[in-house]
mmCIF file of the N, C-alpha and C atoms, coordinates in Angstrom:
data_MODEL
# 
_entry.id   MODEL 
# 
loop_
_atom_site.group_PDB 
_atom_site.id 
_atom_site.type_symbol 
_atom_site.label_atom_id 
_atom_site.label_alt_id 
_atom_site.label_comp_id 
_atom_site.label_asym_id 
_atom_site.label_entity_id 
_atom_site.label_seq_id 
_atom_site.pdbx_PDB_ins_code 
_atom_site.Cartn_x 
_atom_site.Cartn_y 
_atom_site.Cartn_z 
_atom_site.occupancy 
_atom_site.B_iso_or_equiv 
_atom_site.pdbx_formal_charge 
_atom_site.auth_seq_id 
_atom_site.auth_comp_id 
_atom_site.auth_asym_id 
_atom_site.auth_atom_id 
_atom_site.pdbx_PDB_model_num 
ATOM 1   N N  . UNK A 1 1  ? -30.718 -3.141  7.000   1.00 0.00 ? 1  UNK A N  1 
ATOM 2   C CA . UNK A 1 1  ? -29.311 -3.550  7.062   1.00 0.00 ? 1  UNK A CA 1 
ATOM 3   C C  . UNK A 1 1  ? -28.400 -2.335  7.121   1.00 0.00 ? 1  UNK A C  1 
ATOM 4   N N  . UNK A 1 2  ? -27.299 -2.316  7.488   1.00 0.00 ? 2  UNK A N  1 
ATOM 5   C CA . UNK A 1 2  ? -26.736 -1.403  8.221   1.00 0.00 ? 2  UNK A CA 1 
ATOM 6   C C  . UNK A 1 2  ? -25.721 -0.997  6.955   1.00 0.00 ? 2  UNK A C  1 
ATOM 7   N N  . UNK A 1 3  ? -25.232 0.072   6.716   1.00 0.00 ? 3  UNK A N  1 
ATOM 8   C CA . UNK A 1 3  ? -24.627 0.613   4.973   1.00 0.00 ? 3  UNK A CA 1 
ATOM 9   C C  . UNK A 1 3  ? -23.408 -0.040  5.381   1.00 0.00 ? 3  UNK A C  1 
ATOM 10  N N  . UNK A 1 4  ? -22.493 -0.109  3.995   1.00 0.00 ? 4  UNK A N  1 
ATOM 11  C CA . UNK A 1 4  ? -21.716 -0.923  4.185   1.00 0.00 ? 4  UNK A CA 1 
ATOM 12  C C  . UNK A 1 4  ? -20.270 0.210   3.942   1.00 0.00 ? 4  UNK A C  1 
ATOM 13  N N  . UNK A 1 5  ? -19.790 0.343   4.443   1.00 0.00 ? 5  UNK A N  1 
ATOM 14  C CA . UNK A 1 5  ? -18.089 0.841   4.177   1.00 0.00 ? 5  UNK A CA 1 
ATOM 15  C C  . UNK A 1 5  ? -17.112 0.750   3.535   1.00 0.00 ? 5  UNK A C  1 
ATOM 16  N N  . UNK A 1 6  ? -16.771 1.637   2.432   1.00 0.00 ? 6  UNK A N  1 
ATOM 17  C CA . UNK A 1 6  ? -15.813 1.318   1.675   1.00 0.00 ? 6  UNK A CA 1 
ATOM 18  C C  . UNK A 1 6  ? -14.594 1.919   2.152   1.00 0.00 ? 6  UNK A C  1 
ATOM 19  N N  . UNK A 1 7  ? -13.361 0.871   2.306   1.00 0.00 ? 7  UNK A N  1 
ATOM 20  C CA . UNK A 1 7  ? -12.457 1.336   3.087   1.00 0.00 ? 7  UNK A CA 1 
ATOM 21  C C  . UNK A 1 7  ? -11.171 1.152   1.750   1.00 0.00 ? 7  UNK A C  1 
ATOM 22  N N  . UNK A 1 8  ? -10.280 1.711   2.026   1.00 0.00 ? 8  UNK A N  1 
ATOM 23  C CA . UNK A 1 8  ? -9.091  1.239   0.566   1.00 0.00 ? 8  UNK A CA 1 
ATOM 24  C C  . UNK A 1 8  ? -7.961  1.849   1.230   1.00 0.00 ? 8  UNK A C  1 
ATOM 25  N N  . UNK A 1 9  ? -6.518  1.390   0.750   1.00 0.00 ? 9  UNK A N  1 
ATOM 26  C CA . UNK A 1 9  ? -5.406  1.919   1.996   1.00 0.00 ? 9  UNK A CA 1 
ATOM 27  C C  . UNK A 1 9  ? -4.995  2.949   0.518   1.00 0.00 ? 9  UNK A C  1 
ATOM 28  N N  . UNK A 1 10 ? -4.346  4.032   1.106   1.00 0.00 ? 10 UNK A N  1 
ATOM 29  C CA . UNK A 1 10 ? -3.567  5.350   0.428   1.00 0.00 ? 10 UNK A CA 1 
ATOM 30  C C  . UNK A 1 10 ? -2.191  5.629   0.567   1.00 0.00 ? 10 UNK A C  1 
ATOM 31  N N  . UNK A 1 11 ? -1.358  5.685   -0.251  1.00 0.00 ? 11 UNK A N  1 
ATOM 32  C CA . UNK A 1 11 ? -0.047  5.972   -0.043  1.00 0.00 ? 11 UNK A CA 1 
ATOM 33  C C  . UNK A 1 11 ? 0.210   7.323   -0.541  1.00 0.00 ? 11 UNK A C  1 
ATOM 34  N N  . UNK A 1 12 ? 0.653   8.276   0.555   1.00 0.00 ? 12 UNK A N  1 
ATOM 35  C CA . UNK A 1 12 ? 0.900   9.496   0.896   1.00 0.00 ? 12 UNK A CA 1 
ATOM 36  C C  . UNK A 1 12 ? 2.141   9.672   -0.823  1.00 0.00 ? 12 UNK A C  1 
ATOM 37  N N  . UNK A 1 13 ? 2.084   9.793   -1.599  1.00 0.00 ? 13 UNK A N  1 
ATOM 38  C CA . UNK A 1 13 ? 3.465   10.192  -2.684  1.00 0.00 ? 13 UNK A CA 1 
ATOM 39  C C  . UNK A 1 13 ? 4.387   11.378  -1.891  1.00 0.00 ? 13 UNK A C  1 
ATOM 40  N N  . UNK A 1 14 ? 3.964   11.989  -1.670  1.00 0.00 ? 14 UNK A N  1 
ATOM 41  C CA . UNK A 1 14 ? 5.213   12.929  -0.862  1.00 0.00 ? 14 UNK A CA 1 
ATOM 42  C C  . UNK A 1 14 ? 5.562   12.595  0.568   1.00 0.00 ? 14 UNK A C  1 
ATOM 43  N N  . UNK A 1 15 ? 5.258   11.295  1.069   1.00 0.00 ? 15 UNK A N  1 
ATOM 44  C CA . UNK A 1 15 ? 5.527   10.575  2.125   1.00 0.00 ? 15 UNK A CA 1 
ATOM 45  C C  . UNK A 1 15 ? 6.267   9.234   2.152   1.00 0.00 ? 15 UNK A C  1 
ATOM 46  N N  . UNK A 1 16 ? 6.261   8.467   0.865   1.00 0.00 ? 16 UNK A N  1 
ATOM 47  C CA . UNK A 1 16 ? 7.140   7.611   0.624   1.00 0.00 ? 16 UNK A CA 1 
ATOM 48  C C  . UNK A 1 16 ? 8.046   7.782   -0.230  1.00 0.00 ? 16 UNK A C  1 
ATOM 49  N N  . UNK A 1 17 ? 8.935   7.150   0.368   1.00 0.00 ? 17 UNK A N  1 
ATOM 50  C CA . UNK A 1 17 ? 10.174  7.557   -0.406  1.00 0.00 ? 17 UNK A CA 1 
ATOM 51  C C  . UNK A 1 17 ? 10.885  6.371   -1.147  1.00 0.00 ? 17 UNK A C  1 
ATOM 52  N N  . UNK A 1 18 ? 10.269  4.911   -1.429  1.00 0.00 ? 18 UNK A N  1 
ATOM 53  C CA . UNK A 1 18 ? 9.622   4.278   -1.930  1.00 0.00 ? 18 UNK A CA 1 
ATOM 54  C C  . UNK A 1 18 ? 11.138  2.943   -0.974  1.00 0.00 ? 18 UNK A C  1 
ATOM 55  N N  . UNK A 1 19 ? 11.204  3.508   -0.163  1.00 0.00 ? 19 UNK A N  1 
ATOM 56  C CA . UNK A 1 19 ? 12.096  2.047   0.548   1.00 0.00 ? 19 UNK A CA 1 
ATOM 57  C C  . UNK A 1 19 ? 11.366  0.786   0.657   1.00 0.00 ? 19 UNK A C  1 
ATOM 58  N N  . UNK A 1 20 ? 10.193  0.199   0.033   1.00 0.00 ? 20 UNK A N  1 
ATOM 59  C CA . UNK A 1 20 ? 10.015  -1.215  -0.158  1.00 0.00 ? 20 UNK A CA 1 
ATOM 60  C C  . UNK A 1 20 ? 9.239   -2.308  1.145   1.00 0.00 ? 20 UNK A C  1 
ATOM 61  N N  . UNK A 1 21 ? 9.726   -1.561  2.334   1.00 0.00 ? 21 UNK A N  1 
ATOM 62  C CA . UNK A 1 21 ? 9.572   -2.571  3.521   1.00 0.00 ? 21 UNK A CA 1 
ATOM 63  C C  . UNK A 1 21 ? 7.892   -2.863  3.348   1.00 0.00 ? 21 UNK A C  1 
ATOM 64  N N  . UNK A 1 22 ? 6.831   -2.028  2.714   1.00 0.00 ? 22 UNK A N  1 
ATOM 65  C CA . UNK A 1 22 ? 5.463   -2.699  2.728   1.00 0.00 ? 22 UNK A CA 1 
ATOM 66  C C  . UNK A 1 22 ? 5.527   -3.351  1.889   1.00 0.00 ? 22 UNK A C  1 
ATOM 67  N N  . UNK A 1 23 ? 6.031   -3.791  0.660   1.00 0.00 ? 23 UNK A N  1 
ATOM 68  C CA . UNK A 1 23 ? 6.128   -4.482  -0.163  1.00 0.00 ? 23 UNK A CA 1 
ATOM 69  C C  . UNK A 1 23 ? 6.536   -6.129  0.270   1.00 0.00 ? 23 UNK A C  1 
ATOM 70  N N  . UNK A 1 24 ? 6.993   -6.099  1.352   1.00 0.00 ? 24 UNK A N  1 
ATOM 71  C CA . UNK A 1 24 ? 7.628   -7.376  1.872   1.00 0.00 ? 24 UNK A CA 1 
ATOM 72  C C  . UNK A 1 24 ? 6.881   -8.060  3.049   1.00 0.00 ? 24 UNK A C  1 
ATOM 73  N N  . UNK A 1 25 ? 5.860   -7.296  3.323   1.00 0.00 ? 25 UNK A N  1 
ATOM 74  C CA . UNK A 1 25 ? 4.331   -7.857  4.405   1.00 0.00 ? 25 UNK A CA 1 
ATOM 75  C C  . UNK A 1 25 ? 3.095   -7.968  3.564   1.00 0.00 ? 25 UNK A C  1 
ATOM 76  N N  . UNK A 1 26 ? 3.036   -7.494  2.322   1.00 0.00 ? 26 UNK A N  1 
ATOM 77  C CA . UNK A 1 26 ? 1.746   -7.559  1.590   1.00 0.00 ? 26 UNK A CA 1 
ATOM 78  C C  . UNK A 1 26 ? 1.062   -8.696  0.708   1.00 0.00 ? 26 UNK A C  1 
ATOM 79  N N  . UNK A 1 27 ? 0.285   -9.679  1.964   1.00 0.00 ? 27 UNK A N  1 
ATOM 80  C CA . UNK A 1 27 ? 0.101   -11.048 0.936   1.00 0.00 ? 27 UNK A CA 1 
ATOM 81  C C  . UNK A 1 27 ? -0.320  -11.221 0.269   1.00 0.00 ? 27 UNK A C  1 
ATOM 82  N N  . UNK A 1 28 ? -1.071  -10.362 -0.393  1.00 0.00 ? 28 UNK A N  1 
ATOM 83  C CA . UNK A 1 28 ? -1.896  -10.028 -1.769  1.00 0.00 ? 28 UNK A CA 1 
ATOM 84  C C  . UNK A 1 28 ? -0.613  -9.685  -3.160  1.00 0.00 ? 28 UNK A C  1 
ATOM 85  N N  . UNK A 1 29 ? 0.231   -9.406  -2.600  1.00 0.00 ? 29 UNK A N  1 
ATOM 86  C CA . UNK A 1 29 ? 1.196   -8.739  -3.812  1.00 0.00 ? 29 UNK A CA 1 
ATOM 87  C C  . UNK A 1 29 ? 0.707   -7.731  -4.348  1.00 0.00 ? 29 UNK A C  1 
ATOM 88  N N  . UNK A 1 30 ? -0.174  -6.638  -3.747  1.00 0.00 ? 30 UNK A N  1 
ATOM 89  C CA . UNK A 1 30 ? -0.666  -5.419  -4.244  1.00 0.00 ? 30 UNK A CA 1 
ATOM 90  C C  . UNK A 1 30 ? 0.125   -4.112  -4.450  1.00 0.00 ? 30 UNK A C  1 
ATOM 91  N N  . UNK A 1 31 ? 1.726   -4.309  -3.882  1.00 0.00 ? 31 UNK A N  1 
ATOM 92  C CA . UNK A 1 31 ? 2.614   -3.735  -3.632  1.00 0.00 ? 31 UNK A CA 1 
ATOM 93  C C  . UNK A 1 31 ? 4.209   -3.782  -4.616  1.00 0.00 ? 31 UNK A C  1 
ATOM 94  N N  . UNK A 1 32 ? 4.928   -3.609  -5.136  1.00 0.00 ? 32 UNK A N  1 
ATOM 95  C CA . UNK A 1 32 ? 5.928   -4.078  -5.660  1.00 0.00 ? 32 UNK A CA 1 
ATOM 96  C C  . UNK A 1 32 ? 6.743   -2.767  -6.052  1.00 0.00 ? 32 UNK A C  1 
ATOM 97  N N  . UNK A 1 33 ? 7.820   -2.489  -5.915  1.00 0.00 ? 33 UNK A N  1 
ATOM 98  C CA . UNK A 1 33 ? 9.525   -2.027  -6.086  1.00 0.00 ? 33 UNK A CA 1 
ATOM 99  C C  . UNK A 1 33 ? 9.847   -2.495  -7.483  1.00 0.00 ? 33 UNK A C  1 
ATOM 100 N N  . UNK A 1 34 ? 9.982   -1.816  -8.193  1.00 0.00 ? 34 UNK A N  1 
ATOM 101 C CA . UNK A 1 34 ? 10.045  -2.332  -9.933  1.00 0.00 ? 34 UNK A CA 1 
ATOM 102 C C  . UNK A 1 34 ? 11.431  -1.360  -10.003 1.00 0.00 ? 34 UNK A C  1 
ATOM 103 N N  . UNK A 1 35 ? 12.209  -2.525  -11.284 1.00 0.00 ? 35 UNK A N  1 
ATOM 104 C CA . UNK A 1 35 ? 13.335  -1.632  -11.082 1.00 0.00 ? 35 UNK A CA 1 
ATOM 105 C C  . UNK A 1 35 ? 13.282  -0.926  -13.084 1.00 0.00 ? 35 UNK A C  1 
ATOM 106 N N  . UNK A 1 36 ? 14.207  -0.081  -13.186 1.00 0.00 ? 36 UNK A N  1 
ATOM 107 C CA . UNK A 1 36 ? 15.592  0.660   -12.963 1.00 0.00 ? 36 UNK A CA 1 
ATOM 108 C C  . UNK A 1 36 ? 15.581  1.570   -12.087 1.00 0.00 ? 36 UNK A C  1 
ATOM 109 N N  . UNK A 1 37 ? 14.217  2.383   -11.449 1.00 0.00 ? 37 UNK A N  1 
ATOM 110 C CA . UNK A 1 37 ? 14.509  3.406   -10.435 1.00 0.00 ? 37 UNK A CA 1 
ATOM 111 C C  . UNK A 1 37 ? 13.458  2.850   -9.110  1.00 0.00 ? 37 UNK A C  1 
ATOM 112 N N  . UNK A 1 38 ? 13.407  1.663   -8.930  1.00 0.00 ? 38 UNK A N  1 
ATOM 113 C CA . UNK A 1 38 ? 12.853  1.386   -7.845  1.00 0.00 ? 38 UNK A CA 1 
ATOM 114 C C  . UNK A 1 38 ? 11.631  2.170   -7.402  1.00 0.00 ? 38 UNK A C  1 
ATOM 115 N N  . UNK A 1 39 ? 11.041  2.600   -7.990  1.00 0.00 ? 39 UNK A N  1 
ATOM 116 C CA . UNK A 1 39 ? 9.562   3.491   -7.672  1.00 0.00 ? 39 UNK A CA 1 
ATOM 117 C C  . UNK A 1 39 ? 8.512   2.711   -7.032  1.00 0.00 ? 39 UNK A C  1 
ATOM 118 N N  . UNK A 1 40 ? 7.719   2.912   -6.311  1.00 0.00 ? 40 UNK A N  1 
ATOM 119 C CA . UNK A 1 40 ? 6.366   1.754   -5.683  1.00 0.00 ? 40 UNK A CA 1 
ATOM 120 C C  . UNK A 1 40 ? 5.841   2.183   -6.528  1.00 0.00 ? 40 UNK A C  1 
ATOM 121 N N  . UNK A 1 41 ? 5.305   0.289   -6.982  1.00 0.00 ? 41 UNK A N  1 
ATOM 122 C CA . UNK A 1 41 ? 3.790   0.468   -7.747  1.00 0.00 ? 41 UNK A CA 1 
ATOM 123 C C  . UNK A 1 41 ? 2.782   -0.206  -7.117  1.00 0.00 ? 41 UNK A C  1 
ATOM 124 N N  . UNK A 1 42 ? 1.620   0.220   -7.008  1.00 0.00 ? 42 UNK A N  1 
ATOM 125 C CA . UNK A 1 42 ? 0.005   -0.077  -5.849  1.00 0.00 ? 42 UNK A CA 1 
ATOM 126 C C  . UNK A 1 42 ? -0.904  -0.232  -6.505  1.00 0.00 ? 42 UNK A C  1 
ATOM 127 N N  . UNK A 1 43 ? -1.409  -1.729  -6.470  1.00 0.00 ? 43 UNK A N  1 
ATOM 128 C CA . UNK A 1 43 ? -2.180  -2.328  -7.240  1.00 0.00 ? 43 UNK A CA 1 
ATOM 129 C C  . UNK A 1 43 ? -3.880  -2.219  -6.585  1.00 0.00 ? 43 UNK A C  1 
ATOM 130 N N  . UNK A 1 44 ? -4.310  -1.085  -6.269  1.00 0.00 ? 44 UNK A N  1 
ATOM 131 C CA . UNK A 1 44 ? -5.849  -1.167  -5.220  1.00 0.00 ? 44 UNK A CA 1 
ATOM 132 C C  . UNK A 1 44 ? -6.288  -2.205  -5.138  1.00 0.00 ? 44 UNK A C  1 
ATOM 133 N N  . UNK A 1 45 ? -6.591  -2.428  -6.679  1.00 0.00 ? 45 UNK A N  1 
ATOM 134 C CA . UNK A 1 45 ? -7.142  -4.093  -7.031  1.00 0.00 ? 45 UNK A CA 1 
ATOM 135 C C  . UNK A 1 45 ? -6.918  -5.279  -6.340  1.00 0.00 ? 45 UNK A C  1 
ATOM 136 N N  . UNK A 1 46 ? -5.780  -5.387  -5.781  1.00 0.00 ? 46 UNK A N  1 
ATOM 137 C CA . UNK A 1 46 ? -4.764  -6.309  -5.596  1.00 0.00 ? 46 UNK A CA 1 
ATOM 138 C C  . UNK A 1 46 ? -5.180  -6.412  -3.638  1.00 0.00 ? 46 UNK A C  1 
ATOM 139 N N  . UNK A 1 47 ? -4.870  -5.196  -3.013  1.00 0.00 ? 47 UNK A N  1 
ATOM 140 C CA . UNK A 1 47 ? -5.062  -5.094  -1.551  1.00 0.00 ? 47 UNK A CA 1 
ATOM 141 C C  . UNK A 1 47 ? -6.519  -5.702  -0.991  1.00 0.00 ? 47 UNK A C  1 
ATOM 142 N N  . UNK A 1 48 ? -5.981  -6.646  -0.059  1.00 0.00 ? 48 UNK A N  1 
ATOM 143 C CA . UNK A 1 48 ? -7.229  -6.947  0.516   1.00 0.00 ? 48 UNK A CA 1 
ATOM 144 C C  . UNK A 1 48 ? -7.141  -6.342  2.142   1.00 0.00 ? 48 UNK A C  1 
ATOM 145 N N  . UNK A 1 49 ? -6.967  -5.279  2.266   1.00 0.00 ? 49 UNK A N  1 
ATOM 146 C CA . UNK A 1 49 ? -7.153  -4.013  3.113   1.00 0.00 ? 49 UNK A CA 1 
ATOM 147 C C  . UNK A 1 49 ? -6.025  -5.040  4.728   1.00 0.00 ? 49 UNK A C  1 
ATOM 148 N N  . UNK A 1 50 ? -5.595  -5.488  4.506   1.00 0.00 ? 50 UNK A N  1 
ATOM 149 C CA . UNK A 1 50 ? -4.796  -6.121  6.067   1.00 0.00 ? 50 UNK A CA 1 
ATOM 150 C C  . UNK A 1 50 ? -4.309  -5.284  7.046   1.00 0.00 ? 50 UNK A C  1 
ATOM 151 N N  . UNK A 1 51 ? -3.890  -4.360  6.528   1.00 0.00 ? 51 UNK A N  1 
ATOM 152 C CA . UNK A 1 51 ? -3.153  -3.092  7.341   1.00 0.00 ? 51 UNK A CA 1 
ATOM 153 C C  . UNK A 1 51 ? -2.004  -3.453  7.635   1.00 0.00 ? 51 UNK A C  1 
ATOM 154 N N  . UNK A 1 52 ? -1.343  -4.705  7.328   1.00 0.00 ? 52 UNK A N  1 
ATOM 155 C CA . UNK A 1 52 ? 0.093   -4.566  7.909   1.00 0.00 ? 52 UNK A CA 1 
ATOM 156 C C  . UNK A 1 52 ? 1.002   -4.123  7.242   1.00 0.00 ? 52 UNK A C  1 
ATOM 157 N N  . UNK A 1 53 ? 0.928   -3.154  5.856   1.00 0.00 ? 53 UNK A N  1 
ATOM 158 C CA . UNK A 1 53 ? 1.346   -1.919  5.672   1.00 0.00 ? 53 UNK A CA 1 
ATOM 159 C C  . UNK A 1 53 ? 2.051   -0.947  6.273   1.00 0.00 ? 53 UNK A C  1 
ATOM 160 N N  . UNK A 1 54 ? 0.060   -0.228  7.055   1.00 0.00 ? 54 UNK A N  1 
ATOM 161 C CA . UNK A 1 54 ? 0.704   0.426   7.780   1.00 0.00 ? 54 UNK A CA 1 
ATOM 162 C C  . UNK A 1 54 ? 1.411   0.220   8.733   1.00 0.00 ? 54 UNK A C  1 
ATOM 163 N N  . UNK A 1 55 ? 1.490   -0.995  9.428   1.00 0.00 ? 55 UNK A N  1 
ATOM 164 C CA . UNK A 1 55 ? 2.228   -0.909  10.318  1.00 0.00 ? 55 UNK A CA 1 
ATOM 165 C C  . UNK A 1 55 ? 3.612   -0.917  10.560  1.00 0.00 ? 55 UNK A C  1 
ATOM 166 N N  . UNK A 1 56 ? 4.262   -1.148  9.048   1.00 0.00 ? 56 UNK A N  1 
ATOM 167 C CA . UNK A 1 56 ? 6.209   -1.358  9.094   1.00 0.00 ? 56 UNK A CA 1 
ATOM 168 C C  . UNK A 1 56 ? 5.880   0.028   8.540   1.00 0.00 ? 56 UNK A C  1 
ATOM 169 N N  . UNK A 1 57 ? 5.549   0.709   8.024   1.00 0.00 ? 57 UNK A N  1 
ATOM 170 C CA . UNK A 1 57 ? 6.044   1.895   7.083   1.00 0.00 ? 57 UNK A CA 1 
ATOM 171 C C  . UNK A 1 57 ? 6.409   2.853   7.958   1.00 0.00 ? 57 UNK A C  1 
ATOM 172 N N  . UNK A 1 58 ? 7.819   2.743   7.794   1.00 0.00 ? 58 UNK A N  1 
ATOM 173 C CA . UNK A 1 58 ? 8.709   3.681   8.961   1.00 0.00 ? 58 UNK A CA 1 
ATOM 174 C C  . UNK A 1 58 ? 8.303   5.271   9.176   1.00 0.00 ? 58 UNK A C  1 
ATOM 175 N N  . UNK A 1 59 ? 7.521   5.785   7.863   1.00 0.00 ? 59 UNK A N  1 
ATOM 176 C CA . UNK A 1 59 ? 7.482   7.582   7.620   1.00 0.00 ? 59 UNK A CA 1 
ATOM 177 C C  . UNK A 1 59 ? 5.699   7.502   7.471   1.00 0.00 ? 59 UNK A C  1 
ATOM 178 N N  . UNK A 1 60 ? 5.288   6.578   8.126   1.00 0.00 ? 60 UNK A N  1 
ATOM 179 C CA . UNK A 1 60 ? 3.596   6.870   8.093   1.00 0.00 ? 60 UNK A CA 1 
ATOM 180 C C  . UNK A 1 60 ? 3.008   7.567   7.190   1.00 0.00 ? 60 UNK A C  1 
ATOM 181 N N  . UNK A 1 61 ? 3.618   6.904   5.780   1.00 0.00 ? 61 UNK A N  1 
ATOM 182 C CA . UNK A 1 61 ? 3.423   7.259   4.520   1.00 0.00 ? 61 UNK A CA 1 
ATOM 183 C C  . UNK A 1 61 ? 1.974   6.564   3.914   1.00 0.00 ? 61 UNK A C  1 
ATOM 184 N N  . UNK A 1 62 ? 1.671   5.604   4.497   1.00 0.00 ? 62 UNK A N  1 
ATOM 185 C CA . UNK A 1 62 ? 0.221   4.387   3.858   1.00 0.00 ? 62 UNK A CA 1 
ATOM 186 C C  . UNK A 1 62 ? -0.985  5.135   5.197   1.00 0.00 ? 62 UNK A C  1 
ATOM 187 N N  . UNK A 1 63 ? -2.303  4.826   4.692   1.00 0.00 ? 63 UNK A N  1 
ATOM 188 C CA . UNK A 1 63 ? -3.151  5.164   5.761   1.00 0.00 ? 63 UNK A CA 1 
ATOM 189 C C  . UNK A 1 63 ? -4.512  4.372   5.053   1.00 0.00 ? 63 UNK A C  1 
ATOM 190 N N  . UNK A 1 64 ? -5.567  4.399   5.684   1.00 0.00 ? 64 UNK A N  1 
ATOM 191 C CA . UNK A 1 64 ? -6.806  4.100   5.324   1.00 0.00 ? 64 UNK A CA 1 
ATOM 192 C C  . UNK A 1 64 ? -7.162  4.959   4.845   1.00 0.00 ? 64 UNK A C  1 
ATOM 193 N N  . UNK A 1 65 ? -8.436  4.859   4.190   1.00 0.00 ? 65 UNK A N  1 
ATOM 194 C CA . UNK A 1 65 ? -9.311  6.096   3.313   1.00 0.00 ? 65 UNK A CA 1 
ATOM 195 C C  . UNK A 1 65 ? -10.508 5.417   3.516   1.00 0.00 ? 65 UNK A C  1 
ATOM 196 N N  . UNK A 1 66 ? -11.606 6.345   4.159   1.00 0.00 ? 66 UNK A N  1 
ATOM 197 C CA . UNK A 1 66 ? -12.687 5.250   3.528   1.00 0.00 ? 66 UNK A CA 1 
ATOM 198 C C  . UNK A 1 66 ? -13.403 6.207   2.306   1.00 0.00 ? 66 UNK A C  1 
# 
């Protein structure tokens, strides 16, 4: 059987600047904007790898890792 791939998405910290827009495509809720200073918090646990992340994140701040 052929090995299996562990893939998990990464958010660049000196690449987001935590504007929220993946937070608002992520159907897992692995993502969330918590306030008084609005910081992203990333739940690994939570992501079931979709990628449509990366695809709004205006500063190509999220990426794969395997």
């Amino acid at each position: 059987p052929p090995a299996s791939v562990i893939v998990a998405v990464a958010i660049d910290p000196g690449g987001c600047v935590g504007c929220g827009i993946c937070s608002s495509v992520w159907p897992s809720g692995a993502v969330r904007c918590s306030t008084p200073d609005w910081r992203l918090q990333f739940d690994q646990r939570r992501c079931v790898v979709c990628e449509q992340c990366i695809a709004v994140c205006p500063l190509d701040a999220i990426s794969l890792k395997l």
